[in-house]
Amino acid sequence: MATSLQSPAYRDAITVIVKARQRAGLTQQRVADRLGKPQSWIAKIEGCERRLDLTEFIAIAHAMEIDPAMLFAEVLKAQS
């Protein structure tokens, strides 16, 4: 059985977040700077090496200046 980091649903969620960051014209470094985190922290999330929790999801959305509810709706749509 695949771990939750390897599940298709989790990968789909991360893909939505990555595409949203790219649409916003932001680099991993810029998002990390806004969060006070190293760029590698974002890279590990986007590479499915580190699990993203709900509060981090919200913080990342805010750092990208995206409404977390709208971003979550995109995640749900990608998984339906």
JSON list of C-alpha atoms in Angstrom, two decimals:
[
{"chain": "A", "resi": 1, "resn": "MET", "atom": "CA", "xyz": [0.00, 0.00, 0.00]},
{"chain": "A", "resi": 2, "resn": "ALA", "atom": "CA", "xyz": [1.28, 3.45, -0.92]},
{"chain": "A", "resi": 3, "resn": "THR", "atom": "CA", "xyz": [2.04, 5.90, 1.85]},
{"chain": "A", "resi": 4, "resn": "SER", "atom": "CA", "xyz": [-0.12, 9.00, 2.03]},
{"chain": "A", "resi": 5, "resn": "LEU", "atom": "CA", "xyz": [2.72, 11.02, 0.48]},
{"chain": "A", "resi": 6, "resn": "GLN", "atom": "CA", "xyz": [2.65, 8.70, -2.51]},
{"chain": "A", "resi": 7, "resn": "SER", "atom": "CA", "xyz": [-1.10, 8.47, -2.95]},
{"chain": "A", "resi": 8, "resn": "PRO", "atom": "CA", "xyz": [-2.55, 9.82, -6.19]},
{"chain": "A", "resi": 9, "resn": "ALA", "atom": "CA", "xyz": [-4.90, 12.08, -4.22]},
{"chain": "A", "resi": 10, "resn": "TYR", "atom": "CA", "xyz": [-2.04, 13.69, -2.29]},
{"chain": "A", "resi": 11, "resn": "ARG", "atom": "CA", "xyz": [0.01, 14.15, -5.45]},
{"chain": "A", "resi": 12, "resn": "ASP", "atom": "CA", "xyz": [-3.00, 15.76, -7.15]},
{"chain": "A", "resi": 13, "resn": "ALA", "atom": "CA", "xyz": [-3.36, 18.18, -4.23]},
{"chain": "A", "resi": 14, "resn": "ILE", "atom": "CA", "xyz": [0.29, 19.16, -4.44]},
{"chain": "A", "resi": 15, "resn": "THR", "atom": "CA", "xyz": [0.05, 19.59, -8.20]},
{"chain": "A", "resi": 16, "resn": "VAL", "atom": "CA", "xyz": [-2.79, 22.08, -7.68]},
{"chain": "A", "resi": 17, "resn": "ILE", "atom": "CA", "xyz": [-0.66, 24.04, -5.20]},
{"chain": "A", "resi": 18, "resn": "VAL", "atom": "CA", "xyz": [2.36, 24.08, -7.51]},
{"chain": "A", "resi": 19, "resn": "LYS", "atom": "CA", "xyz": [0.27, 25.27, -10.47]},
{"chain": "A", "resi": 20, "resn": "ALA", "atom": "CA", "xyz": [-1.31, 27.98, -8.31]},
{"chain": "A", "resi": 21, "resn": "ARG", "atom": "CA", "xyz": [2.15, 29.19, -7.26]},
{"chain": "A", "resi": 22, "resn": "GLN", "atom": "CA", "xyz": [3.28, 29.25, -10.86]},
{"chain": "A", "resi": 23, "resn": "ARG", "atom": "CA", "xyz": [0.14, 31.10, -12.00]},
{"chain": "A", "resi": 24, "resn": "ALA", "atom": "CA", "xyz": [0.82, 33.68, -9.30]},
{"chain": "A", "resi": 25, "resn": "GLY", "atom": "CA", "xyz": [4.29, 34.17, -10.80]},
{"chain": "A", "resi": 26, "resn": "LEU", "atom": "CA", "xyz": [6.02, 33.17, -7.60]},
{"chain": "A", "resi": 27, "resn": "THR", "atom": "CA", "xyz": [9.15, 31.12, -7.11]},
{"chain": "A", "resi": 28, "resn": "GLN", "atom": "CA", "xyz": [9.60, 28.62, -4.33]},
{"chain": "A", "resi": 29, "resn": "GLN", "atom": "CA", "xyz": [12.11, 31.06, -2.83]},
{"chain": "A", "resi": 30, "resn": "ARG", "atom": "CA", "xyz": [9.62, 33.94, -2.79]},
{"chain": "A", "resi": 31, "resn": "VAL", "atom": "CA", "xyz": [6.93, 31.86, -1.08]},
{"chain": "A", "resi": 32, "resn": "ALA", "atom": "CA", "xyz": [9.48, 30.56, 1.42]},
{"chain": "A", "resi": 33, "resn": "ASP", "atom": "CA", "xyz": [10.67, 34.11, 2.15]},
{"chain": "A", "resi": 34, "resn": "ARG", "atom": "CA", "xyz": [7.11, 35.22, 2.82]},
{"chain": "A", "resi": 35, "resn": "LEU", "atom": "CA", "xyz": [6.74, 32.34, 5.27]},
{"chain": "A", "resi": 36, "resn": "GLY", "atom": "CA", "xyz": [10.12, 32.77, 6.93]},
{"chain": "A", "resi": 37, "resn": "LYS", "atom": "CA", "xyz": [11.13, 29.27, 5.82]},
{"chain": "A", "resi": 38, "resn": "PRO", "atom": "CA", "xyz": [14.01, 27.98, 3.71]},
{"chain": "A", "resi": 39, "resn": "GLN", "atom": "CA", "xyz": [13.33, 27.32, 0.03]},
{"chain": "A", "resi": 40, "resn": "SER", "atom": "CA", "xyz": [14.06, 23.64, 0.66]},
{"chain": "A", "resi": 41, "resn": "TRP", "atom": "CA", "xyz": [10.95, 23.47, 2.89]},
{"chain": "A", "resi": 42, "resn": "ILE", "atom": "CA", "xyz": [8.76, 24.40, -0.09]},
{"chain": "A", "resi": 43, "resn": "ALA", "atom": "CA", "xyz": [10.73, 22.09, -2.38]},
{"chain": "A", "resi": 44, "resn": "LYS", "atom": "CA", "xyz": [10.17, 19.13, -0.05]},
{"chain": "A", "resi": 45, "resn": "ILE", "atom": "CA", "xyz": [6.43, 19.81, 0.06]},
{"chain": "A", "resi": 46, "resn": "GLU", "atom": "CA", "xyz": [6.21, 20.20, -3.71]},
{"chain": "A", "resi": 47, "resn": "GLY", "atom": "CA", "xyz": [8.33, 17.09, -4.21]},
{"chain": "A", "resi": 48, "resn": "CYS", "atom": "CA", "xyz": [6.05, 15.08, -1.91]},
{"chain": "A", "resi": 49, "resn": "GLU", "atom": "CA", "xyz": [8.91, 14.46, 0.50]},
{"chain": "A", "resi": 50, "resn": "ARG", "atom": "CA", "xyz": [7.26, 16.32, 3.36]},
{"chain": "A", "resi": 51, "resn": "ARG", "atom": "CA", "xyz": [3.62, 16.13, 4.43]},
{"chain": "A", "resi": 52, "resn": "LEU", "atom": "CA", "xyz": [1.65, 19.37, 4.30]},
{"chain": "A", "resi": 53, "resn": "ASP", "atom": "CA", "xyz": [-0.76, 19.93, 7.19]},
{"chain": "A", "resi": 54, "resn": "LEU", "atom": "CA", "xyz": [-3.87, 22.09, 7.15]},
{"chain": "A", "resi": 55, "resn": "THR", "atom": "CA", "xyz": [-2.37, 25.12, 8.89]},
{"chain": "A", "resi": 56, "resn": "GLU", "atom": "CA", "xyz": [0.61, 25.03, 6.52]},
{"chain": "A", "resi": 57, "resn": "PHE", "atom": "CA", "xyz": [-1.76, 24.79, 3.54]},
{"chain": "A", "resi": 58, "resn": "ILE", "atom": "CA", "xyz": [-3.51, 27.94, 4.75]},
{"chain": "A", "resi": 59, "resn": "ALA", "atom": "CA", "xyz": [-0.20, 29.75, 5.34]},
{"chain": "A", "resi": 60, "resn": "ILE", "atom": "CA", "xyz": [1.06, 28.82, 1.87]},
{"chain": "A", "resi": 61, "resn": "ALA", "atom": "CA", "xyz": [-2.16, 30.02, 0.26]},
{"chain": "A", "resi": 62, "resn": "HIS", "atom": "CA", "xyz": [-1.88, 33.33, 2.10]},
{"chain": "A", "resi": 63, "resn": "ALA", "atom": "CA", "xyz": [1.79, 33.63, 1.11]},
{"chain": "A", "resi": 64, "resn": "MET", "atom": "CA", "xyz": [0.70, 33.21, -2.52]},
{"chain": "A", "resi": 65, "resn": "GLU", "atom": "CA", "xyz": [-2.08, 35.79, -1.91]},
{"chain": "A", "resi": 66, "resn": "ILE", "atom": "CA", "xyz": [-4.73, 33.19, -2.74]},
{"chain": "A", "resi": 67, "resn": "ASP", "atom": "CA", "xyz": [-7.89, 32.58, -0.75]},
{"chain": "A", "resi": 68, "resn": "PRO", "atom": "CA", "xyz": [-7.30, 29.23, 1.00]},
{"chain": "A", "resi": 69, "resn": "ALA", "atom": "CA", "xyz": [-10.94, 28.24, 0.44]},
{"chain": "A", "resi": 70, "resn": "MET", "atom": "CA", "xyz": [-10.59, 28.81, -3.30]},
{"chain": "A", "resi": 71, "resn": "LEU", "atom": "CA", "xyz": [-7.35, 26.83, -3.40]},
{"chain": "A", "resi": 72, "resn": "PHE", "atom": "CA", "xyz": [-8.98, 24.01, -1.45]},
{"chain": "A", "resi": 73, "resn": "ALA", "atom": "CA", "xyz": [-11.90, 24.04, -3.89]},
{"chain": "A", "resi": 74, "resn": "GLU", "atom": "CA", "xyz": [-9.37, 23.55, -6.72]},
{"chain": "A", "resi": 75, "resn": "VAL", "atom": "CA", "xyz": [-7.90, 20.59, -4.83]},
{"chain": "A", "resi": 76, "resn": "LEU", "atom": "CA", "xyz": [-11.35, 19.04, -4.41]},
{"chain": "A", "resi": 77, "resn": "LYS", "atom": "CA", "xyz": [-12.13, 19.56, -8.09]},
{"chain": "A", "resi": 78, "resn": "ALA", "atom": "CA", "xyz": [-8.86, 17.89, -9.10]},
{"chain": "A", "resi": 79, "resn": "GLN", "atom": "CA", "xyz": [-9.79, 14.85, -7.05]},
{"chain": "A", "resi": 80, "resn": "SER", "atom": "CA", "xyz": [-13.31, 14.37, -8.38]}
]
